[in-house]
Short mmCIF file of N, CA, C and O in Angstrom, two decimals:
data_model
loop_
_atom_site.label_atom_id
_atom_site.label_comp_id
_atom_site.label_asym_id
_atom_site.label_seq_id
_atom_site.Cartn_x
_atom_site.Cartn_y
_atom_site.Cartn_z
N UNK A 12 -43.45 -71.27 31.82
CA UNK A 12 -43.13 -72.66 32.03
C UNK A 12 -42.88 -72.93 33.50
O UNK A 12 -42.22 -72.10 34.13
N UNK A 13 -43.44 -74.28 34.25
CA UNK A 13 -43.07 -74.66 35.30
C UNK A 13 -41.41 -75.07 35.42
O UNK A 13 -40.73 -75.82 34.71
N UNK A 14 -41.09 -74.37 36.44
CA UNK A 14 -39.35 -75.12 36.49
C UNK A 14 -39.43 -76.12 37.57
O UNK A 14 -39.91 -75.86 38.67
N UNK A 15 -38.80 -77.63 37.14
CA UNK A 15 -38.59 -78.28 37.57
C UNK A 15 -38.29 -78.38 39.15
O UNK A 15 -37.31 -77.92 39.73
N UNK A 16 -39.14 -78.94 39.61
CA UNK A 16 -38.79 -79.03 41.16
C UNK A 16 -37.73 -79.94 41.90
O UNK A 16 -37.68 -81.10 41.51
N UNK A 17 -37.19 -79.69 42.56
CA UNK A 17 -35.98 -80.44 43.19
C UNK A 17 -36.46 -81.23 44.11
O UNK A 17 -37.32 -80.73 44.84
N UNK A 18 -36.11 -82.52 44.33
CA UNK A 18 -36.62 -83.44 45.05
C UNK A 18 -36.17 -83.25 46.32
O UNK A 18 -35.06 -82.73 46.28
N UNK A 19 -36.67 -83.48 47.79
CA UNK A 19 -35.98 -83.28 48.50
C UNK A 19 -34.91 -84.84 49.15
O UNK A 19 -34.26 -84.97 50.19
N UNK A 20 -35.17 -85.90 47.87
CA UNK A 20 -34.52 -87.08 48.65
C UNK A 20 -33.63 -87.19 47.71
O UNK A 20 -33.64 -86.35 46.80
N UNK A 21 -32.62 -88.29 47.72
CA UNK A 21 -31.54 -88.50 47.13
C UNK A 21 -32.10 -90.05 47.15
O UNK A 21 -32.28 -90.77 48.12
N UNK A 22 -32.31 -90.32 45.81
CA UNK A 22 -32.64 -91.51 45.08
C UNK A 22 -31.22 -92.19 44.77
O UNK A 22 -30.69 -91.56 43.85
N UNK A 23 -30.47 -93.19 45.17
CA UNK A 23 -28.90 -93.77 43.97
C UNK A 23 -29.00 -93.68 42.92
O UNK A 23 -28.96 -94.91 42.93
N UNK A 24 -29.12 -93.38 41.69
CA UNK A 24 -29.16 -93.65 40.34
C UNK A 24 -29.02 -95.88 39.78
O UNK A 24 -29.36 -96.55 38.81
N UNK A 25 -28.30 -96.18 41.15
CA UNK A 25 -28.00 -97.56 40.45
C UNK A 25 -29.05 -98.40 42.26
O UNK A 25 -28.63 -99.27 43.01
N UNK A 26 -30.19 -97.74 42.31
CA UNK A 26 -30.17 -98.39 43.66
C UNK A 26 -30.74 -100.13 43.33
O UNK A 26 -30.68 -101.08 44.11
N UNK A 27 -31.17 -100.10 42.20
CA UNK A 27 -31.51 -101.78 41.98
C UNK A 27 -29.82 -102.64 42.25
O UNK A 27 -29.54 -103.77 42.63
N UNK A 28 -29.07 -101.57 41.86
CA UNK A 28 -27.39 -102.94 41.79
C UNK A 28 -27.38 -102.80 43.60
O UNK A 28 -27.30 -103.83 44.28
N UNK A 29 -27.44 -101.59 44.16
CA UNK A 29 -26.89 -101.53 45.59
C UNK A 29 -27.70 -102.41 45.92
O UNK A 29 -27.21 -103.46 45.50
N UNK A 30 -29.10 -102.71 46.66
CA UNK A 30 -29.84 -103.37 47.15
C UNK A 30 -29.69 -104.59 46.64
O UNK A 30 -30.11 -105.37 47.49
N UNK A 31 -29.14 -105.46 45.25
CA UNK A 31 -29.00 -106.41 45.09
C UNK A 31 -27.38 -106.83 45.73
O UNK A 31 -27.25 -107.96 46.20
N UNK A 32 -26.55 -106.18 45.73
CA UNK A 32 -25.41 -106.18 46.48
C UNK A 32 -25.63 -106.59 48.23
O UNK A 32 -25.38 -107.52 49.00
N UNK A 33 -26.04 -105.70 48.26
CA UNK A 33 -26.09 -105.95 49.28
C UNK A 33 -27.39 -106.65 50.39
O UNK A 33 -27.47 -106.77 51.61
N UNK A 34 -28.08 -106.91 49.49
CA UNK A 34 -28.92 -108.49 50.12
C UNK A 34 -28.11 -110.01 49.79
O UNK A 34 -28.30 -111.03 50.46
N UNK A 35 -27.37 -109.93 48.87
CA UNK A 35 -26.11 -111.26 48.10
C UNK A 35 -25.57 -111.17 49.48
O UNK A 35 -25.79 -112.19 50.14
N UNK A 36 -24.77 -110.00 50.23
CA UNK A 36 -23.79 -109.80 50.75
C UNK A 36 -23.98 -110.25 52.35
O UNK A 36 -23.26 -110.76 53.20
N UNK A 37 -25.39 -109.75 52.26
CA UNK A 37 -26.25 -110.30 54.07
C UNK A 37 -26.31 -111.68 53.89
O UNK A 37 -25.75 -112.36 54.75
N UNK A 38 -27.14 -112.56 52.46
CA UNK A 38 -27.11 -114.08 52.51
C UNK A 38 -25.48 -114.57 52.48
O UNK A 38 -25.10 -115.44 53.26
N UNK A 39 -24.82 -114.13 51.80
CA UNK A 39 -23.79 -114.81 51.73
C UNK A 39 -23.16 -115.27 53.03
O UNK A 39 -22.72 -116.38 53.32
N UNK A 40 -23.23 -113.89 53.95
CA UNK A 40 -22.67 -113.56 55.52
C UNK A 40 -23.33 -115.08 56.11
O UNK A 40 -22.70 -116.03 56.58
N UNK A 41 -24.26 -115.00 55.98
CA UNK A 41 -25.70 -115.43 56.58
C UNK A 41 -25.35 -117.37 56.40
O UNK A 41 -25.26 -118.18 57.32
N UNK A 42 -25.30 -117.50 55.64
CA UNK A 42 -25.07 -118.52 55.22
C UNK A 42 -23.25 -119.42 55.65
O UNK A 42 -23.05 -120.60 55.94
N UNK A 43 -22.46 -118.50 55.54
CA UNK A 43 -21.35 -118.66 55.75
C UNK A 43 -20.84 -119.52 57.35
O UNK A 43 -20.08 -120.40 57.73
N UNK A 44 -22.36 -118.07 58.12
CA UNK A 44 -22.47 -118.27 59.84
C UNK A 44 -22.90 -119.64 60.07
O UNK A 44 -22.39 -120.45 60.85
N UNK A 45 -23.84 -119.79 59.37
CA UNK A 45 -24.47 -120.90 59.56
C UNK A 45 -23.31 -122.12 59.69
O UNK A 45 -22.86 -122.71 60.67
N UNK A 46 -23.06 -122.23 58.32
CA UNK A 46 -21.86 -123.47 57.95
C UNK A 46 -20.85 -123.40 58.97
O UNK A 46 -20.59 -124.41 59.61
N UNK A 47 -20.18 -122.18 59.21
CA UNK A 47 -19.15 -122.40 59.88
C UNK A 47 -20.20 -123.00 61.52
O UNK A 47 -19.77 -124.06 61.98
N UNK A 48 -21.00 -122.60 62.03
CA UNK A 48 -21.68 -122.67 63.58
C UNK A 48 -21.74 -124.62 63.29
O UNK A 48 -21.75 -125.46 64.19
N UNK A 49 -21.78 -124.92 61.76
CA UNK A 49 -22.31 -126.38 62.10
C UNK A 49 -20.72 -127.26 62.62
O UNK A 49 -20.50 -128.34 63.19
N UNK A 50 -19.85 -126.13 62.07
CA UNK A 50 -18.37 -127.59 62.68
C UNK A 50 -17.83 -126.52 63.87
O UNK A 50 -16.97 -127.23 64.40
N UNK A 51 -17.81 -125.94 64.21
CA UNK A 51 -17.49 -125.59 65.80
C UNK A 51 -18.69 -125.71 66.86
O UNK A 51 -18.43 -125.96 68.04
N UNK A 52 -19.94 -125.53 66.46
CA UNK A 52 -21.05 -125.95 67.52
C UNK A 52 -21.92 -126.86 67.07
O UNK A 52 -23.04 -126.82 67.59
N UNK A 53 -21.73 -127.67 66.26
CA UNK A 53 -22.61 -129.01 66.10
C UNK A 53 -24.20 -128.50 65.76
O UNK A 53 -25.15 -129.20 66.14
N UNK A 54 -24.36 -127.56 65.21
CA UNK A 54 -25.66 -127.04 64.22
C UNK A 54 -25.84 -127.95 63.68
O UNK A 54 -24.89 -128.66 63.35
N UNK A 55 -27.56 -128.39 63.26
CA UNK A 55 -26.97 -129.21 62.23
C UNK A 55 -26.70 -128.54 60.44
O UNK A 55 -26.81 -127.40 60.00
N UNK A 56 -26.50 -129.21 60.09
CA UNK A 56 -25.59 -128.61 58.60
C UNK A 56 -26.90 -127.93 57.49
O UNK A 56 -27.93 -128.55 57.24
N UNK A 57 -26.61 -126.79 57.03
CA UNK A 57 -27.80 -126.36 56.57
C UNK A 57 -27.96 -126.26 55.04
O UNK A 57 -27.42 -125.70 54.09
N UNK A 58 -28.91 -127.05 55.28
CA UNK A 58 -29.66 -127.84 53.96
C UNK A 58 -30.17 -126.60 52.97
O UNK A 58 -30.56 -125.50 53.36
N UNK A 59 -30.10 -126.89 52.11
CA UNK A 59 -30.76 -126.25 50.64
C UNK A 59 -32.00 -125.80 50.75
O UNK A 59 -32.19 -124.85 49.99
N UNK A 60 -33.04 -126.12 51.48
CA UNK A 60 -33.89 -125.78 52.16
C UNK A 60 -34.01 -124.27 52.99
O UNK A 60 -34.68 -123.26 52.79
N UNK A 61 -32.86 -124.74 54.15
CA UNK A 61 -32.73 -123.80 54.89
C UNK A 61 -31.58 -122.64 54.79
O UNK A 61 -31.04 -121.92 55.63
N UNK A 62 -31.43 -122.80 53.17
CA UNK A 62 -30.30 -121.83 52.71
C UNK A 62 -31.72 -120.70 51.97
O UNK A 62 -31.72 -119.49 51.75
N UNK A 63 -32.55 -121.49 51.80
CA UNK A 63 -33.85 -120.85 50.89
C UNK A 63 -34.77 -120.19 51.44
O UNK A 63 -35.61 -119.39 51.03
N UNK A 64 -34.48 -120.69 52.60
CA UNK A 64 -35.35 -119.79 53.84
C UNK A 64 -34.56 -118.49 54.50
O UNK A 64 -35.11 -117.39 54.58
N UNK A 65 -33.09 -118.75 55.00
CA UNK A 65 -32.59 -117.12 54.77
C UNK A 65 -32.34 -116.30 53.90
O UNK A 65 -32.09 -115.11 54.06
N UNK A 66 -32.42 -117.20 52.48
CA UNK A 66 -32.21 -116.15 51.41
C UNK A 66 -33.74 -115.39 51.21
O UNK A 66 -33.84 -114.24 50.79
N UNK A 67 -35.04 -116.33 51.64
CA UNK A 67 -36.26 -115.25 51.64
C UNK A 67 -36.48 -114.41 52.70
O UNK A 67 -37.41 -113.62 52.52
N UNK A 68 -35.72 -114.31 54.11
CA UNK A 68 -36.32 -113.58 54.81
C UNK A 68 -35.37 -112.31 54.70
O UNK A 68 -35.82 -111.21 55.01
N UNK A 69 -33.99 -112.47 54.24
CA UNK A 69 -33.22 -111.78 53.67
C UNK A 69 -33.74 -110.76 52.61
O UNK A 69 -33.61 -109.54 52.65
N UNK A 70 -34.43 -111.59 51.56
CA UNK A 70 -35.28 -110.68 50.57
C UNK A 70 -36.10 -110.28 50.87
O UNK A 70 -36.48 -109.37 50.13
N UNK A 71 -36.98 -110.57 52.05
CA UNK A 71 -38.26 -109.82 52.25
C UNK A 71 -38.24 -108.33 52.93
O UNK A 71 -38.72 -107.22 52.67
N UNK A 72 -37.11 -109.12 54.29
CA UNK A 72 -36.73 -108.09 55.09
C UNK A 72 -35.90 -106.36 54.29
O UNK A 72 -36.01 -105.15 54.51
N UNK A 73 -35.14 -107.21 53.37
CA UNK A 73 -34.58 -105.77 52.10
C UNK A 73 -35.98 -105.23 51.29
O UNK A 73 -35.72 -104.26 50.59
N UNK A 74 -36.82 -105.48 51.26
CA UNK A 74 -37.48 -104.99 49.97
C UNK A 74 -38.85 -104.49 51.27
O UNK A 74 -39.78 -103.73 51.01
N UNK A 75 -38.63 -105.05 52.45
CA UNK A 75 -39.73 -104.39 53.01
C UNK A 75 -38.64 -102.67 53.82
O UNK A 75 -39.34 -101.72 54.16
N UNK A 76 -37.98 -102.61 53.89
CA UNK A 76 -36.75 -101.65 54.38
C UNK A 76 -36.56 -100.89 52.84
O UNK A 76 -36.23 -99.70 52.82
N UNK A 77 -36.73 -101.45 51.86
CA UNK A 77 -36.51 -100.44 50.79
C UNK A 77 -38.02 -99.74 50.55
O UNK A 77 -37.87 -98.70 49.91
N UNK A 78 -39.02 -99.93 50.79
CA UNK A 78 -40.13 -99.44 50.47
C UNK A 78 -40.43 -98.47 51.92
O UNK A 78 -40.71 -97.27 51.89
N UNK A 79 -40.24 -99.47 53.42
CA UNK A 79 -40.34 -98.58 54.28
C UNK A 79 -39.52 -96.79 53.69
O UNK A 79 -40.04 -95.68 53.58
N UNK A 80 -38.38 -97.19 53.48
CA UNK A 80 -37.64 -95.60 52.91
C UNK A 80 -38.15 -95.23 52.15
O UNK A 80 -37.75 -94.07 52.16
N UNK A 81 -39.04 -95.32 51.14
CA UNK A 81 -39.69 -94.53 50.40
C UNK A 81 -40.50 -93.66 50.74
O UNK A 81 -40.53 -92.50 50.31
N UNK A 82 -41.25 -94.18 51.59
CA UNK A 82 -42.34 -93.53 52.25
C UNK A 82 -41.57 -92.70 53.42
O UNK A 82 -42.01 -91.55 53.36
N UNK A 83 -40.55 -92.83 54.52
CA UNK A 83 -39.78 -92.44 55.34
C UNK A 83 -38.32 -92.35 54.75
O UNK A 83 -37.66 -93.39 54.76
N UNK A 84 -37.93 -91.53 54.40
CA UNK A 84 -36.71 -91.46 54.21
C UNK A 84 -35.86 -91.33 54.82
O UNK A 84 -36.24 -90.52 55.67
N UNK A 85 -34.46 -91.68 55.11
CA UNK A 85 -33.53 -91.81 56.09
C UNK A 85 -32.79 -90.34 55.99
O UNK A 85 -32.21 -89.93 54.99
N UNK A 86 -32.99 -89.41 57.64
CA UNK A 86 -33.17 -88.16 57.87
C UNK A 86 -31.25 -87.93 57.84
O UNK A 86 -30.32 -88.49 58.41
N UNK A 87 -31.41 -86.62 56.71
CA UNK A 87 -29.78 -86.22 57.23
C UNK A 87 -28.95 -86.16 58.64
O UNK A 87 -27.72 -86.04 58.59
N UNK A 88 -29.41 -86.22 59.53
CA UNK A 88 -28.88 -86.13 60.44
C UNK A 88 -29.04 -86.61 61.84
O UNK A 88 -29.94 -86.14 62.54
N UNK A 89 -28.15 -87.60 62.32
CA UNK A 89 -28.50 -88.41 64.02
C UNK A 89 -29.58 -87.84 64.63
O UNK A 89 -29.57 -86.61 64.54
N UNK A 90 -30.56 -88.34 65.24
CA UNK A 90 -31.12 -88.06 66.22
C UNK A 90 -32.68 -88.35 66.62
O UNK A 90 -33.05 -89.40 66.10
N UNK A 91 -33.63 -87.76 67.34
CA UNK A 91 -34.18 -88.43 67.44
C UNK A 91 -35.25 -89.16 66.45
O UNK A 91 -35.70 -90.24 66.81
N UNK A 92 -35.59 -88.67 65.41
CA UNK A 92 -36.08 -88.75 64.25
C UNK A 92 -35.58 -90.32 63.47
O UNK A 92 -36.30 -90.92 62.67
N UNK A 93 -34.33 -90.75 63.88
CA UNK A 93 -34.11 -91.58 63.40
C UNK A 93 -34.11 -93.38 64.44
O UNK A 93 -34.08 -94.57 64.09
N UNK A 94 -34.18 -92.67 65.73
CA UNK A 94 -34.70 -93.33 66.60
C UNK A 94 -36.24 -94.09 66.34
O UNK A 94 -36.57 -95.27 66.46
N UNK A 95 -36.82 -93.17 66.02
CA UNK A 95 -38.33 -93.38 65.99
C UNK A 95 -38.58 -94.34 64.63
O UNK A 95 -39.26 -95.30 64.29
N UNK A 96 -37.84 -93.68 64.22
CA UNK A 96 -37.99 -94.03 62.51
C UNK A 96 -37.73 -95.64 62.48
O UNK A 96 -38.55 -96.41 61.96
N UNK A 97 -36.52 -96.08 63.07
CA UNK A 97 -36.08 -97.66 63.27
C UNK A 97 -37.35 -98.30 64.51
O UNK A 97 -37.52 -99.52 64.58
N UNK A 98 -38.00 -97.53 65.23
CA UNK A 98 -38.56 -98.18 66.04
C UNK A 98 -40.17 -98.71 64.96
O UNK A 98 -40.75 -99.79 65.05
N UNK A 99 -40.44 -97.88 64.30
CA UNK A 99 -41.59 -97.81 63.61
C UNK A 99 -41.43 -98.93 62.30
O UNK A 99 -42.40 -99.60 61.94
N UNK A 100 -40.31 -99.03 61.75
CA UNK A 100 -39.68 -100.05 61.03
C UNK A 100 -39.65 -101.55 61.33
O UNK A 100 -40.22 -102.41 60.65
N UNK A 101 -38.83 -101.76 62.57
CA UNK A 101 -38.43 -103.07 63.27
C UNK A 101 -39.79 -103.45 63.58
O UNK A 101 -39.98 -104.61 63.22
N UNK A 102 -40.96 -102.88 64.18
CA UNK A 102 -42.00 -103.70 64.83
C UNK A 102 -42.55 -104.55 63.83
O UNK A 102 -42.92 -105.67 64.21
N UNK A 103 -42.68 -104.23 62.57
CA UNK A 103 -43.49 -104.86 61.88
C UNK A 103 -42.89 -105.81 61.35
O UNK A 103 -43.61 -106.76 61.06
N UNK A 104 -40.99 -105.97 60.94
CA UNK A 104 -40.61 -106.63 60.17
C UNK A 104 -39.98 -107.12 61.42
O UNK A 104 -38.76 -107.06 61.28
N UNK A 105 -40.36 -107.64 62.76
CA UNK A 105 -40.05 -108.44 64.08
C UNK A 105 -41.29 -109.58 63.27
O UNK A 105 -41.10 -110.72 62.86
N UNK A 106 -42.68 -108.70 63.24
CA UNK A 106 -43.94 -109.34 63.49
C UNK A 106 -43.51 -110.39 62.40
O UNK A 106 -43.34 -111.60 62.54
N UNK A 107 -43.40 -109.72 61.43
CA UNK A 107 -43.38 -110.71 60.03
C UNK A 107 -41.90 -111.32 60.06
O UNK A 107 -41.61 -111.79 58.96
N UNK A 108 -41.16 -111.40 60.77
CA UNK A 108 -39.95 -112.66 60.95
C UNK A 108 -40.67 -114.15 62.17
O UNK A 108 -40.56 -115.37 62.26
N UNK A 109 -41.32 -113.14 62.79
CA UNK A 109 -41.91 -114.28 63.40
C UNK A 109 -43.00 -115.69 62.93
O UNK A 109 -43.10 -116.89 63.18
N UNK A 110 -43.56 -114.85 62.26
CA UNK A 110 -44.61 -115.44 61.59
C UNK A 110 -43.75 -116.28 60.25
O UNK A 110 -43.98 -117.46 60.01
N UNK A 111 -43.23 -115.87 59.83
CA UNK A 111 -42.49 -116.53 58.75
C UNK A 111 -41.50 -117.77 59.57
O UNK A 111 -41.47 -118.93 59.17
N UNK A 112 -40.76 -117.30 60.72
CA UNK A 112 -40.26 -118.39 61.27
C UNK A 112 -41.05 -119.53 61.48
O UNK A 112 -40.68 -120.70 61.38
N UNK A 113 -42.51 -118.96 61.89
CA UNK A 113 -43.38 -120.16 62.71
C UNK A 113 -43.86 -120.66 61.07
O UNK A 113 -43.47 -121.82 60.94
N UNK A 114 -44.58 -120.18 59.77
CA UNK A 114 -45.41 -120.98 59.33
C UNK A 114 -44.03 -121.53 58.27
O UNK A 114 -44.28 -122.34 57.38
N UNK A 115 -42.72 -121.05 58.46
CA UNK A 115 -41.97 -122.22 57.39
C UNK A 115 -41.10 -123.12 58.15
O UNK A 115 -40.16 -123.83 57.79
N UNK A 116 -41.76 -122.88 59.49
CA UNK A 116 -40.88 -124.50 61.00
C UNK A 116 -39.40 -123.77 60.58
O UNK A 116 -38.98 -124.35 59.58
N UNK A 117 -38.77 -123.04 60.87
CA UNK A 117 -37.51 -122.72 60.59
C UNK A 117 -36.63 -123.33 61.78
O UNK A 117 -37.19 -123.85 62.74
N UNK A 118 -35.49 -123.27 61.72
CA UNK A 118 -34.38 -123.32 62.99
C UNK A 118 -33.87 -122.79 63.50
O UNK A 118 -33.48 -122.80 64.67
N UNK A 119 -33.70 -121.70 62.00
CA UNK A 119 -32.95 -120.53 61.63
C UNK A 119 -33.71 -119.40 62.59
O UNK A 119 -34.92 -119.23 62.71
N UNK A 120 -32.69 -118.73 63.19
CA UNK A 120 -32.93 -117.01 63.59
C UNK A 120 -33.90 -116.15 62.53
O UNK A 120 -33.58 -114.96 62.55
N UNK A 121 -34.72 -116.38 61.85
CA UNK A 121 -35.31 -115.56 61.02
C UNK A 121 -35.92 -114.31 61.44
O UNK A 121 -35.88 -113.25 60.82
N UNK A 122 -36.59 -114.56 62.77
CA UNK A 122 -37.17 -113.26 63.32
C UNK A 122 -36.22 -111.98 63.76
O UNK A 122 -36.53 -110.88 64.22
N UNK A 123 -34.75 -112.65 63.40
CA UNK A 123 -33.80 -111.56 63.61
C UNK A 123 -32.93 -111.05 62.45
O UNK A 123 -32.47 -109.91 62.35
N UNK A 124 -32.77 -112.13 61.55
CA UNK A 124 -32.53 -111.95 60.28
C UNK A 124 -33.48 -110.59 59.29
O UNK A 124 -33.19 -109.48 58.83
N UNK A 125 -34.56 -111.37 59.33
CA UNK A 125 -35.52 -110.21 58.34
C UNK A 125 -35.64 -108.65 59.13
O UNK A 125 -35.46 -107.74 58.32
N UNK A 126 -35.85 -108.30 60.19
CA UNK A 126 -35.59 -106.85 60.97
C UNK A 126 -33.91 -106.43 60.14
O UNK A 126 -33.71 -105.58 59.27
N UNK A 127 -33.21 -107.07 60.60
CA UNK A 127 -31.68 -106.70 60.40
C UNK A 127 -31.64 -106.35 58.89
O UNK A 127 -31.08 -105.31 58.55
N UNK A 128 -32.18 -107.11 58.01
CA UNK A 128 -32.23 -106.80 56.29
C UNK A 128 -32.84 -105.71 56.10
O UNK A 128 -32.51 -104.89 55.24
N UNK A 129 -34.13 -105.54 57.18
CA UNK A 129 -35.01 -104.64 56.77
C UNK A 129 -34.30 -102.87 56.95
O UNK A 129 -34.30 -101.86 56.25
N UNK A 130 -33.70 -103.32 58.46
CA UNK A 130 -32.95 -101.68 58.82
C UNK A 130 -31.58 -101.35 58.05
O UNK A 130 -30.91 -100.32 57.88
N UNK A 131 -31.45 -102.75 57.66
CA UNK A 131 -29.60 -102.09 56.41
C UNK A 131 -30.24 -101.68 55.38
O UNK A 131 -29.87 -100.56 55.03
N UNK A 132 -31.61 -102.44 54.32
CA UNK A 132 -32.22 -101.68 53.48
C UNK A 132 -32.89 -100.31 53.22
O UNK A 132 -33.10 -99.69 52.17
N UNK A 133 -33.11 -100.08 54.26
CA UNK A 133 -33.60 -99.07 54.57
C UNK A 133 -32.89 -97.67 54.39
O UNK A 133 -33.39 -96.56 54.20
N UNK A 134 -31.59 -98.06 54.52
CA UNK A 134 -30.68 -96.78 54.40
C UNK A 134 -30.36 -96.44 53.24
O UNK A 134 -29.41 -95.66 53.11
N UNK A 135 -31.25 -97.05 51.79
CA UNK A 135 -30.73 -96.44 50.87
C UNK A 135 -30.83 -95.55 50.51
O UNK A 135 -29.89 -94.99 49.93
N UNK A 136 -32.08 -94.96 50.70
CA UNK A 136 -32.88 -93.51 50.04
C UNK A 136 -32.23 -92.71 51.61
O UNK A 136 -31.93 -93.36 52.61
N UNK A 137 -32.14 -91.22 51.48
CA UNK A 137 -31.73 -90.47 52.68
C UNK A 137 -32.56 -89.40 51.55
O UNK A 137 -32.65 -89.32 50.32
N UNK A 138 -33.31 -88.38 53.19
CA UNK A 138 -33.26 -87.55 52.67
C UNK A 138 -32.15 -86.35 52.85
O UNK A 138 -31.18 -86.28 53.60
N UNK A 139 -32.59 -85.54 51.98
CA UNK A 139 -31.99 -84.06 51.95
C UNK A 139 -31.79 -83.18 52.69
O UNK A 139 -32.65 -83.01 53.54
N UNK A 140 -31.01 -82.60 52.68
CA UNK A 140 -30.55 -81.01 54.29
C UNK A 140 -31.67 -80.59 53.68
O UNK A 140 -31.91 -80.98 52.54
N UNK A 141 -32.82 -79.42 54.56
CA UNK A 141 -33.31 -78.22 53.70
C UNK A 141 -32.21 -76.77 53.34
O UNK A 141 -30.98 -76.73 53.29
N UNK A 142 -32.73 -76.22 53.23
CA UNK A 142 -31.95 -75.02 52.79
C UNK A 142 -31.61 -74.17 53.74
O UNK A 142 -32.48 -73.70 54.47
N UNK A 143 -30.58 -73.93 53.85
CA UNK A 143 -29.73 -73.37 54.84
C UNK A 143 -29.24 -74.12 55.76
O UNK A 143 -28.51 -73.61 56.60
N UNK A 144 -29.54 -75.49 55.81
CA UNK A 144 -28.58 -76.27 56.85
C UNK A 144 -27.48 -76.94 56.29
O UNK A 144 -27.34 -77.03 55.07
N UNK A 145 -26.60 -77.47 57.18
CA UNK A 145 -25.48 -77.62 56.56
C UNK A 145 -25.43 -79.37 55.87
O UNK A 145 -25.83 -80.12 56.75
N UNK A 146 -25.06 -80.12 54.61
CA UNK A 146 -25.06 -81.24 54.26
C UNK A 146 -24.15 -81.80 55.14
O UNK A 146 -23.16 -81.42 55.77
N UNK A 147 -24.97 -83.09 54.96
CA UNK A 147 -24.16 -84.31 55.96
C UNK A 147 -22.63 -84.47 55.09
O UNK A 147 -22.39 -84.24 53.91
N UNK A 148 -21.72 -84.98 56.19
CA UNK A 148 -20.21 -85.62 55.69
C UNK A 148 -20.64 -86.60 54.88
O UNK A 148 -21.52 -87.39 55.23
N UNK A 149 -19.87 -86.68 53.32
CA UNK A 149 -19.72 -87.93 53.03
C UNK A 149 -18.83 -88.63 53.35
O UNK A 149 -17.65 -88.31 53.49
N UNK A 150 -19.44 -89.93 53.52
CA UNK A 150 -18.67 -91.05 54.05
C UNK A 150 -17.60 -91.34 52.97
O UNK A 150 -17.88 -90.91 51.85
N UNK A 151 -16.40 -92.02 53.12
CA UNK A 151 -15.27 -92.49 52.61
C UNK A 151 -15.32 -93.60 51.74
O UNK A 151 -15.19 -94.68 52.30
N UNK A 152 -15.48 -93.62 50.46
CA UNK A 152 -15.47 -94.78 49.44
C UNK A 152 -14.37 -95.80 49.48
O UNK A 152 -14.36 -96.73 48.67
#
């Protein structure tokens, strides 16, 4: 019998709740900025519209950062690998904030919004130490 092979990534078991968490958690932010920027800097007040437009570049930017990690997984450990990795990421989801800014007339920061969704999404999948190196610290719940 074949024995089961060990993956070398670490999948969440609940990553549909995390990624929905935390794209709620970027619009909510997102939205909040907005409202508050309209009564201390005279923004104007943002319409239902333009609550619909950061909640899509929000979603695009997460789901294009969750697929980027599939294919690239987020490397156990600082360095340059992970440099590259965000540089190879951001260009495309710059390109496609731009373009989304220009063909939905936005007001909104979108071309900075969707990159930013894309590189927090991105960190869900990590991969694995190989064997014999030492596992990363877990972080503090």
């Amino acid at each position: 019998m074949e024995s089961a092979k060990k993956s070398p990534v670490y999948v969440p078991p609940d990553l549909t709740l995390r990624l929905l968490r935390l794209l709620l958690g970027i619009s909510g932010f997102l939205f909040l900025f907005y409202t508050v920027g309209h009564y201390l800097t005279g923004w104007p007040f943002p319409t239902p519209i333009d609550l619909l437009r950061i909640a899509s570049a929000v979603v695009l930017g997460g789901l294009l950062g969750l697929i980027f990690s599939r294919f690239w997984p987020l490397p156990p450990k600082p360095g340059l690998e992970r440099i590259f990795r965000i540089f190879f990421l951001l260009l495309p989801a710059l390109l496609l904030g731009y373009a989304l800014q220009v063909f939905l007339g936005a007001n909104q920061a979108l071309s900075i919004i969707l990159p930013l969704s894309a590189w927090l999404g991105s960190g869900l999948i990590i991969r694995l130490p190989e064997e014999g190196q030492k596992a990363p610290e877990k972080s503090a719940k």
